[in-house]
Amino acid sequence: MDTDNVPEAEDEALVDLDQLREDLEQRTAEWRANKQDSEQAMQLWQSYTRLTHDLSLMLTEQLRLILTPTQATQLRGDYRTGKRLNMKRIIPYIASEFRKDKIWLRRTKPARREYQVMVAVDNSKSMAQSTQAVELAYETLALVTTALNQLEVGQLSVVSFGEQVSLLHPFDSPFDSEAGARVLSRFSFDDNKTDVVQLMDASLQLFDAAAHSGSGNSADLWRLQLVISDGVCQDHPRLLRQVRAAMEMRIMTVFIVLDRSAIATSAAAETMDPEKDSIMNTQQVMFVKGPSGKMEMKVERYLDTFPFKYYVVLRNIHGLPAVLAETLRQYFSLVGSD
């Protein structure tokens, strides 16, 4: 192996990915402007999965260490009764004049992960203010769904939210390439507002319905909701109560914030201050009752009251696997210590 050429090969791979991303950005814009043809949707989905292939493998391996198997599927052990004969024990069994009768295998080792995962994508106009935002949302969706499929995590659902919440892919259907293409075609990014409160209400109902339908009948079932949005939401106190209600139902919500400083349009790039426009530095004005009893204006950082305890500010798609895995690791470490 010629190690001298490794850096050059890596550079070429990065260039290829950058070229593919630039090409996808243009193709996605043309596709969305031309009534979103279904055949082109399949081609786009395959391109997005190819673009995020290495990152999805990375996320798969990260999550494999965190989302532990919960359902026993592997046969092992020596038992007097069981599901299947252990052929290695048959000859010793006969030779012992049928006294060594522990010749059966049972399902005792957890190997399958029984989680329900919902991916919710913001379908509002704020997401469509730049082609980069739409592309980043599609990349994130492809990366996460591919990784979860590779991990055989359990059941996967996809919803869109804005003015209304729409179920794009149900829990009880496998998520394949055709499903991915259909999901892409359902996004319009033209809703006039982002109603996260409604999303939380609807998602709790969908999780509850899935459990009662028999798809979530395990007492140890954990549910995970990944929300992909630009992060701007209203009524933080009510959302905080909803997040707590979700936790009581064993539903963890992780908010993946597509940071505006990373998805600004090229036309606005010259006048935009990346740090100022970042959600990390966004401020909000609130009116609170002061010591005198009068309402006073208070300016505070937007994320200081952000109702989602577990969130990821995504500026670069390459950072998602590590950051998302670390967020989930913190959560499962917390619940595991209770």
CSV table of N, CA and C in Angstrom, one decimal, residues 194-333:
chain,number,residue,atom,x,y,z
A,194,THR,N,-44.4,27.7,12.8
A,194,THR,CA,-43.9,26.4,13.4
A,194,THR,C,-44.5,26.2,14.7
A,195,ASP,N,-45.5,25.3,14.8
A,195,ASP,CA,-46.2,25.1,16.0
A,195,ASP,C,-45.7,23.8,16.7
A,196,VAL,N,-44.7,24.1,17.5
A,196,VAL,CA,-44.0,22.9,18.2
A,196,VAL,C,-44.9,22.4,19.3
A,197,VAL,N,-45.7,23.2,19.9
A,197,VAL,CA,-46.7,22.8,20.9
A,197,VAL,C,-47.6,21.7,20.3
A,198,GLN,N,-48.1,22.0,19.1
A,198,GLN,CA,-49.0,21.1,18.5
A,198,GLN,C,-48.3,19.8,18.1
A,199,LEU,N,-47.0,19.9,17.7
A,199,LEU,CA,-46.2,18.7,17.4
A,199,LEU,C,-46.1,17.8,18.7
A,200,MET,N,-45.8,18.4,19.8
A,200,MET,CA,-45.6,17.6,21.0
A,200,MET,C,-46.9,16.9,21.4
A,201,ASP,N,-48.1,17.6,21.3
A,201,ASP,CA,-49.4,17.0,21.5
A,201,ASP,C,-49.6,15.8,20.6
A,202,ALA,N,-49.4,16.0,19.3
A,202,ALA,CA,-49.6,15.0,18.3
A,202,ALA,C,-48.7,13.8,18.4
A,203,SER,N,-47.4,14.1,18.7
A,203,SER,CA,-46.4,13.0,18.8
A,203,SER,C,-46.7,12.1,20.0
A,204,LEU,N,-47.2,12.7,21.2
A,204,LEU,CA,-47.6,11.9,22.3
A,204,LEU,C,-48.7,11.0,22.0
A,205,GLN,N,-49.7,11.5,21.2
A,205,GLN,CA,-50.8,10.7,20.8
A,205,GLN,C,-50.4,9.6,19.9
A,206,LEU,N,-49.5,9.9,18.9
A,206,LEU,CA,-49.0,8.8,18.0
A,206,LEU,C,-48.2,7.7,18.7
A,207,PHE,N,-47.4,8.1,19.7
A,207,PHE,CA,-46.7,7.1,20.5
A,207,PHE,C,-47.6,6.3,21.3
A,208,ASP,N,-48.6,6.9,21.9
A,208,ASP,CA,-49.6,6.2,22.7
A,208,ASP,C,-50.4,5.2,21.8
A,209,ALA,N,-50.8,5.7,20.6
A,209,ALA,CA,-51.6,4.8,19.7
A,209,ALA,C,-50.8,3.6,19.3
A,210,ALA,N,-49.5,3.8,19.0
A,210,ALA,CA,-48.6,2.7,18.6
A,210,ALA,C,-48.5,1.7,19.7
A,211,ALA,N,-48.4,2.2,20.9
A,211,ALA,CA,-48.3,1.2,22.1
A,211,ALA,C,-49.5,0.4,22.2
A,212,HIS,N,-50.7,1.0,22.1
A,212,HIS,CA,-52.0,0.3,22.3
A,212,HIS,C,-52.3,-0.6,21.1
A,213,SER,N,-51.6,-0.4,19.9
A,213,SER,CA,-51.9,-1.2,18.8
A,213,SER,C,-51.1,-2.5,18.8
A,214,GLY,N,-50.3,-2.6,19.8
A,214,GLY,CA,-49.5,-3.8,19.9
A,214,GLY,C,-48.1,-3.7,19.5
A,215,SER,N,-47.7,-2.6,18.9
A,215,SER,CA,-46.3,-2.4,18.4
A,215,SER,C,-45.4,-1.9,19.5
A,216,GLY,N,-46.0,-1.5,20.6
A,216,GLY,CA,-45.2,-1.0,21.7
A,216,GLY,C,-45.6,-1.7,23.0
A,217,ASN,N,-45.7,-3.0,23.1
A,217,ASN,CA,-46.3,-3.7,24.2
A,217,ASN,C,-45.2,-4.2,25.2
A,218,SER,N,-44.0,-3.8,25.0
A,218,SER,CA,-42.9,-4.2,26.0
A,218,SER,C,-42.9,-3.2,27.1
A,219,ALA,N,-42.8,-3.7,28.4
A,219,ALA,CA,-42.8,-2.8,29.5
A,219,ALA,C,-41.5,-2.0,29.5
A,220,ASP,N,-40.5,-2.5,28.9
A,220,ASP,CA,-39.2,-1.8,28.9
A,220,ASP,C,-38.9,-1.0,27.6
A,221,LEU,N,-40.0,-0.8,26.8
A,221,LEU,CA,-39.9,0.0,25.6
A,221,LEU,C,-39.5,1.4,25.9
A,222,TRP,N,-38.4,1.9,25.2
A,222,TRP,CA,-38.0,3.3,25.2
A,222,TRP,C,-38.4,3.9,23.9
A,223,ARG,N,-38.9,5.2,23.9
A,223,ARG,CA,-39.2,5.9,22.7
A,223,ARG,C,-38.3,7.1,22.6
A,224,LEU,N,-38.0,7.4,21.4
A,224,LEU,CA,-37.1,8.6,21.1
A,224,LEU,C,-37.7,9.4,20.0
A,225,GLN,N,-37.7,10.7,20.2
A,225,GLN,CA,-38.2,11.7,19.2
A,225,GLN,C,-37.1,12.6,18.9
A,226,LEU,N,-36.8,12.7,17.6
A,226,LEU,CA,-35.8,13.6,17.1
A,226,LEU,C,-36.5,14.7,16.3
A,227,VAL,N,-36.3,16.0,16.7
A,227,VAL,CA,-37.0,17.1,16.1
A,227,VAL,C,-35.9,17.9,15.3
A,228,ILE,N,-36.1,18.1,14.0
A,228,ILE,CA,-35.2,18.8,13.1
A,228,ILE,C,-35.9,20.1,12.7
A,229,SER,N,-35.3,21.2,13.2
A,229,SER,CA,-35.9,22.5,12.9
A,229,SER,C,-34.9,23.6,13.1
A,230,ASP,N,-35.3,24.9,12.7
A,230,ASP,CA,-34.4,26.0,12.9
A,230,ASP,C,-34.4,26.4,14.4
A,231,GLY,N,-35.2,25.8,15.2
A,231,GLY,CA,-35.1,26.0,16.6
A,231,GLY,C,-36.0,27.1,17.2
A,232,VAL,N,-36.7,27.9,16.4
A,232,VAL,CA,-37.5,29.0,16.9
A,232,VAL,C,-38.9,28.4,17.3
A,233,CYS,N,-39.2,28.5,18.5
A,233,CYS,CA,-40.5,28.0,19.0
A,233,CYS,C,-41.1,28.9,20.1
A,234,GLN,N,-42.4,28.9,20.2
A,234,GLN,CA,-43.1,29.8,21.2
A,234,GLN,C,-43.6,29.0,22.4
A,235,ASP,N,-44.0,29.8,23.4
A,235,ASP,CA,-44.6,29.2,24.6
A,235,ASP,C,-43.7,28.2,25.3
A,236,HIS,N,-42.5,28.6,25.7
A,236,HIS,CA,-41.6,27.8,26.3
A,236,HIS,C,-42.1,27.1,27.6
A,237,PRO,N,-42.9,27.8,28.5
A,237,PRO,CA,-43.4,27.2,29.7
A,237,PRO,C,-44.3,26.0,29.4
A,238,ARG,N,-45.2,26.1,28.4
A,238,ARG,CA,-46.0,25.0,28.1
A,238,ARG,C,-45.3,23.8,27.4
A,239,LEU,N,-44.3,24.2,26.6
A,239,LEU,CA,-43.5,23.1,26.0
A,239,LEU,C,-42.7,22.4,27.1
A,240,LEU,N,-42.2,23.1,28.1
A,240,LEU,CA,-41.5,22.4,29.1
A,240,LEU,C,-42.4,21.4,29.9
A,241,ARG,N,-43.6,21.7,30.1
A,241,ARG,CA,-44.6,20.8,30.7
A,241,ARG,C,-44.8,19.6,29.8
A,242,GLN,N,-44.8,19.8,28.5
A,242,GLN,CA,-45.0,18.7,27.5
A,242,GLN,C,-43.8,17.8,27.5
A,243,VAL,N,-42.6,18.4,27.5
A,243,VAL,CA,-41.4,17.6,27.5
A,243,VAL,C,-41.4,16.7,28.8
A,244,ARG,N,-41.8,17.2,29.9
A,244,ARG,CA,-41.8,16.4,31.2
A,244,ARG,C,-42.9,15.3,31.1
A,245,ALA,N,-44.0,15.6,30.5
A,245,ALA,CA,-45.1,14.6,30.3
A,245,ALA,C,-44.5,13.5,29.4
A,246,ALA,N,-43.8,13.9,28.4
A,246,ALA,CA,-43.2,12.9,27.5
A,246,ALA,C,-42.2,12.0,28.2
A,247,MET,N,-41.4,12.6,29.1
A,247,MET,CA,-40.5,11.8,29.9
A,247,MET,C,-41.2,10.8,30.8
A,248,GLU,N,-42.3,11.2,31.3
A,248,GLU,CA,-43.1,10.2,32.1
A,248,GLU,C,-43.6,9.0,31.3
A,249,MET,N,-43.8,9.2,30.0
A,249,MET,CA,-44.2,8.2,29.1
A,249,MET,C,-43.0,7.4,28.5
A,250,ARG,N,-41.8,7.7,29.0
A,250,ARG,CA,-40.5,7.1,28.6
A,250,ARG,C,-40.2,7.5,27.1
A,251,ILE,N,-40.5,8.8,26.8
A,251,ILE,CA,-40.2,9.4,25.5
A,251,ILE,C,-39.1,10.4,25.7
A,252,MET,N,-38.0,10.2,25.1
A,252,MET,CA,-36.9,11.2,25.1
A,252,MET,C,-37.0,12.1,23.9
A,253,THR,N,-37.0,13.4,24.0
A,253,THR,CA,-37.0,14.3,22.9
A,253,THR,C,-35.7,15.0,22.7
A,254,VAL,N,-35.1,14.9,21.5
A,254,VAL,CA,-33.8,15.6,21.2
A,254,VAL,C,-34.1,16.5,20.1
A,255,PHE,N,-33.8,17.8,20.3
A,255,PHE,CA,-34.1,18.8,19.3
A,255,PHE,C,-32.8,19.1,18.6
A,256,ILE,N,-32.8,18.9,17.2
A,256,ILE,CA,-31.6,19.1,16.4
A,256,ILE,C,-31.9,20.5,15.7
A,257,VAL,N,-31.1,21.5,16.2
A,257,VAL,CA,-31.3,22.9,15.7
A,257,VAL,C,-30.4,23.1,14.5
A,258,LEU,N,-31.0,23.4,13.3
A,258,LEU,CA,-30.3,23.8,12.2
A,258,LEU,C,-29.9,25.3,12.3
A,259,ASP,N,-28.7,25.6,12.7
A,259,ASP,CA,-28.3,26.9,13.1
A,259,ASP,C,-28.4,27.9,11.9
A,260,ARG,N,-29.0,29.0,12.1
A,260,ARG,CA,-29.2,29.9,10.9
A,260,ARG,C,-27.9,30.5,10.4
A,261,SER,N,-26.9,30.6,11.3
A,261,SER,CA,-25.6,31.1,10.8
A,261,SER,C,-24.9,30.2,9.9
A,262,ALA,N,-25.3,28.9,9.8
A,262,ALA,CA,-24.6,27.9,9.0
A,262,ALA,C,-25.4,27.7,7.7
A,263,ILE,N,-26.7,28.2,7.6
A,263,ILE,CA,-27.5,27.9,6.5
A,263,ILE,C,-28.0,29.2,5.8
A,264,ALA,N,-27.3,30.3,6.0
A,264,ALA,CA,-27.7,31.5,5.4
A,264,ALA,C,-27.5,31.4,3.9
A,265,THR,N,-28.3,32.1,3.1
A,265,THR,CA,-28.1,32.2,1.7
A,265,THR,C,-26.9,32.9,1.3
A,266,SER,N,-26.3,32.5,0.2
A,266,SER,CA,-25.0,33.1,-0.2
A,266,SER,C,-25.3,34.6,-0.5
A,267,ALA,N,-26.5,35.0,-0.9
A,267,ALA,CA,-26.8,36.4,-1.2
A,267,ALA,C,-26.7,37.2,0.0
A,268,ALA,N,-27.0,36.6,1.2
A,268,ALA,CA,-27.0,37.4,2.4
A,268,ALA,C,-25.7,37.2,3.2
A,269,ALA,N,-24.8,36.4,2.7
A,269,ALA,CA,-23.6,36.1,3.4
A,269,ALA,C,-22.7,37.3,3.6
A,270,GLU,N,-22.7,38.2,2.7
A,270,GLU,CA,-21.8,39.4,2.8
A,270,GLU,C,-22.3,40.3,3.9
A,271,THR,N,-23.6,40.4,4.2
A,271,THR,CA,-24.1,41.3,5.2
A,271,THR,C,-24.4,40.6,6.5
A,272,MET,N,-24.2,39.3,6.5
A,272,MET,CA,-24.6,38.6,7.7
A,272,MET,C,-23.4,38.4,8.7
A,273,ASP,N,-23.7,38.6,10.0
A,273,ASP,CA,-22.7,38.4,11.0
A,273,ASP,C,-23.0,37.0,11.5
A,274,PRO,N,-22.2,36.0,11.2
A,274,PRO,CA,-22.4,34.6,11.6
A,274,PRO,C,-22.7,34.4,13.1
A,275,GLU,N,-21.9,35.1,13.9
A,275,GLU,CA,-22.0,34.9,15.4
A,275,GLU,C,-23.3,35.6,15.9
A,276,LYS,N,-23.6,36.7,15.3
A,276,LYS,CA,-24.8,37.5,15.7
A,276,LYS,C,-26.1,36.7,15.4
A,277,ASP,N,-26.1,36.1,14.1
A,277,ASP,CA,-27.3,35.4,13.6
A,277,ASP,C,-27.4,34.0,14.2
A,278,SER,N,-26.4,33.5,14.8
A,278,SER,CA,-26.4,32.2,15.4
A,278,SER,C,-27.5,32.1,16.5
A,279,ILE,N,-28.2,31.0,16.6
A,279,ILE,CA,-29.1,30.8,17.7
A,279,ILE,C,-28.4,30.8,19.1
A,280,MET,N,-27.2,30.5,19.0
A,280,MET,CA,-26.4,30.5,20.3
A,280,MET,C,-26.4,31.9,20.9
A,281,ASN,N,-26.5,32.9,20.1
A,281,ASN,CA,-26.4,34.3,20.6
A,281,ASN,C,-27.7,35.1,20.4
A,282,THR,N,-28.8,34.4,20.0
A,282,THR,CA,-30.0,35.1,19.9
A,282,THR,C,-30.6,35.5,21.2
A,283,GLN,N,-31.1,36.7,21.3
A,283,GLN,CA,-31.7,37.2,22.5
A,283,GLN,C,-33.2,37.4,22.3
A,284,GLN,N,-34.0,37.4,23.4
A,284,GLN,CA,-35.4,37.6,23.4
A,284,GLN,C,-35.8,38.6,24.5
A,285,VAL,N,-36.8,39.3,24.3
A,285,VAL,CA,-37.3,40.3,25.2
A,285,VAL,C,-38.6,39.8,25.9
A,286,MET,N,-38.6,39.9,27.2
A,286,MET,CA,-39.7,39.4,28.0
A,286,MET,C,-40.1,40.5,29.0
A,287,PHE,N,-41.4,40.5,29.4
A,287,PHE,CA,-41.9,41.4,30.3
A,287,PHE,C,-42.3,40.7,31.6
A,288,VAL,N,-41.6,41.0,32.7
A,288,VAL,CA,-41.9,40.4,34.0
A,288,VAL,C,-42.2,41.4,35.0
A,289,LYS,N,-42.9,40.9,36.1
A,289,LYS,CA,-43.3,41.8,37.2
A,289,LYS,C,-42.1,42.1,38.1
A,290,GLY,N,-41.7,43.3,38.2
A,290,GLY,CA,-40.6,43.7,39.0
A,290,GLY,C,-40.9,43.9,40.5
A,291,PRO,N,-39.9,44.2,41.3
A,291,PRO,CA,-40.1,44.4,42.8
A,291,PRO,C,-41.2,45.4,43.2
A,292,SER,N,-41.4,46.4,42.3
A,292,SER,CA,-42.4,47.4,42.6
A,292,SER,C,-43.8,47.0,42.2
A,293,GLY,N,-43.9,45.8,41.5
A,293,GLY,CA,-45.2,45.3,41.0
A,293,GLY,C,-45.5,45.7,39.6
A,294,LYS,N,-44.7,46.5,39.0
A,294,LYS,CA,-44.9,47.0,37.6
A,294,LYS,C,-44.2,46.0,36.7
A,295,MET,N,-44.7,46.0,35.5
A,295,MET,CA,-44.1,45.1,34.5
A,295,MET,C,-42.8,45.8,34.0
A,296,GLU,N,-41.7,45.0,33.9
A,296,GLU,CA,-40.4,45.5,33.5
A,296,GLU,C,-39.9,44.6,32.3
A,297,MET,N,-39.2,45.3,31.5
A,297,MET,CA,-38.6,44.6,30.3
A,297,MET,C,-37.3,43.8,30.7
A,298,LYS,N,-37.2,42.6,30.3
A,298,LYS,CA,-36.0,41.8,30.6
A,298,LYS,C,-35.5,41.2,29.3
A,299,VAL,N,-34.2,41.3,29.0
A,299,VAL,CA,-33.6,40.7,27.9
A,299,VAL,C,-32.7,39.6,28.3
A,300,GLU,N,-33.0,38.4,27.7
A,300,GLU,CA,-32.2,37.2,28.0
A,300,GLU,C,-31.9,36.4,26.8
A,301,ARG,N,-30.9,35.5,27.0
A,301,ARG,CA,-30.5,34.6,25.8
A,301,ARG,C,-31.6,33.7,25.5
A,302,TYR,N,-31.9,33.5,24.3
A,302,TYR,CA,-33.0,32.6,23.8
A,302,TYR,C,-32.9,31.2,24.4
A,303,LEU,N,-31.7,30.6,24.3
A,303,LEU,CA,-31.5,29.3,24.7
A,303,LEU,C,-31.5,29.1,26.3
A,304,ASP,N,-31.5,30.2,27.0
A,304,ASP,CA,-31.6,30.1,28.5
A,304,ASP,C,-32.9,29.5,28.9
A,305,THR,N,-34.0,29.8,28.1
A,305,THR,CA,-35.3,29.3,28.4
A,305,THR,C,-35.8,28.2,27.5
A,306,PHE,N,-34.8,27.7,26.7
A,306,PHE,CA,-35.2,26.7,25.7
A,306,PHE,C,-35.7,25.4,26.4
A,307,PRO,N,-37.0,25.0,26.1
A,307,PRO,CA,-37.6,24.0,26.9
A,307,PRO,C,-37.1,22.5,26.7
A,308,PHE,N,-36.3,22.3,25.7
A,308,PHE,CA,-35.7,21.0,25.5
A,308,PHE,C,-34.4,20.8,26.1
A,309,LYS,N,-34.3,20.0,27.1
A,309,LYS,CA,-33.1,19.8,27.9
A,309,LYS,C,-32.0,19.2,27.0
A,310,TYR,N,-32.4,18.3,26.1
A,310,TYR,CA,-31.4,17.7,25.2
A,310,TYR,C,-31.6,18.3,23.8
A,311,TYR,N,-30.6,19.0,23.4
A,311,TYR,CA,-30.6,19.6,22.0
A,311,TYR,C,-29.2,19.7,21.4
A,312,VAL,N,-29.2,19.7,20.1
A,312,VAL,CA,-27.9,19.7,19.4
A,312,VAL,C,-28.0,20.9,18.4
A,313,VAL,N,-27.1,21.8,18.5
A,313,VAL,CA,-27.0,23.0,17.5
A,313,VAL,C,-26.1,22.5,16.4
A,314,LEU,N,-26.7,22.3,15.2
A,314,LEU,CA,-26.0,21.7,14.1
A,314,LEU,C,-25.6,22.8,13.1
A,315,ARG,N,-24.3,23.0,13.0
A,315,ARG,CA,-23.7,23.9,12.1
A,315,ARG,C,-23.0,23.2,10.9
A,316,ASN,N,-22.6,22.0,11.2
A,316,ASN,CA,-22.0,21.2,10.2
A,316,ASN,C,-22.5,19.7,10.3
A,317,ILE,N,-23.0,19.2,9.2
A,317,ILE,CA,-23.5,17.8,9.2
A,317,ILE,C,-22.5,16.8,9.7
A,318,HIS,N,-21.2,17.1,9.5
A,318,HIS,CA,-20.2,16.1,9.9
A,318,HIS,C,-20.1,16.0,11.4
A,319,GLY,N,-20.6,17.0,12.1
A,319,GLY,CA,-20.5,16.9,13.6
A,319,GLY,C,-21.7,16.2,14.2
A,320,LEU,N,-22.7,15.9,13.4
A,320,LEU,CA,-24.0,15.3,14.0
A,320,LEU,C,-23.7,13.9,14.7
A,321,PRO,N,-23.1,12.9,14.1
A,321,PRO,CA,-23.0,11.6,14.7
A,321,PRO,C,-22.4,11.7,16.1
A,322,ALA,N,-21.3,12.4,16.3
A,322,ALA,CA,-20.6,12.5,17.6
A,322,ALA,C,-21.4,13.2,18.6
A,323,VAL,N,-22.0,14.4,18.2
A,323,VAL,CA,-22.8,15.2,19.1
A,323,VAL,C,-24.1,14.5,19.5
A,324,LEU,N,-24.8,13.9,18.6
A,324,LEU,CA,-26.0,13.2,18.9
A,324,LEU,C,-25.8,12.0,19.8
A,325,ALA,N,-24.7,11.3,19.5
A,325,ALA,CA,-24.4,10.1,20.3
A,325,ALA,C,-24.0,10.5,21.7
A,326,GLU,N,-23.3,11.6,21.9
A,326,GLU,CA,-23.0,12.1,23.2
A,326,GLU,C,-24.2,12.6,24.0
A,327,THR,N,-25.1,13.2,23.3
A,327,THR,CA,-26.4,13.6,23.9
A,327,THR,C,-27.2,12.4,24.4
A,328,LEU,N,-27.3,11.4,23.6
A,328,LEU,CA,-28.0,10.2,24.0
A,328,LEU,C,-27.3,9.5,25.1
A,329,ARG,N,-26.0,9.5,25.1
A,329,ARG,CA,-25.2,8.8,26.1
A,329,ARG,C,-25.4,9.5,27.5
A,330,GLN,N,-25.5,10.8,27.5
A,330,GLN,CA,-25.8,11.5,28.7
A,330,GLN,C,-27.1,11.1,29.3
A,331,TYR,N,-28.1,11.0,28.3
A,331,TYR,CA,-29.5,10.7,28.8
A,331,TYR,C,-29.5,9.3,29.4
A,332,PHE,N,-29.0,8.3,28.6
A,332,PHE,CA,-29.1,7.0,29.1
A,332,PHE,C,-28.3,6.7,30.4
A,333,SER,N,-27.2,7.5,30.5
A,333,SER,CA,-26.4,7.4,31.8
A,333,SER,C,-27.3,7.9,32.9
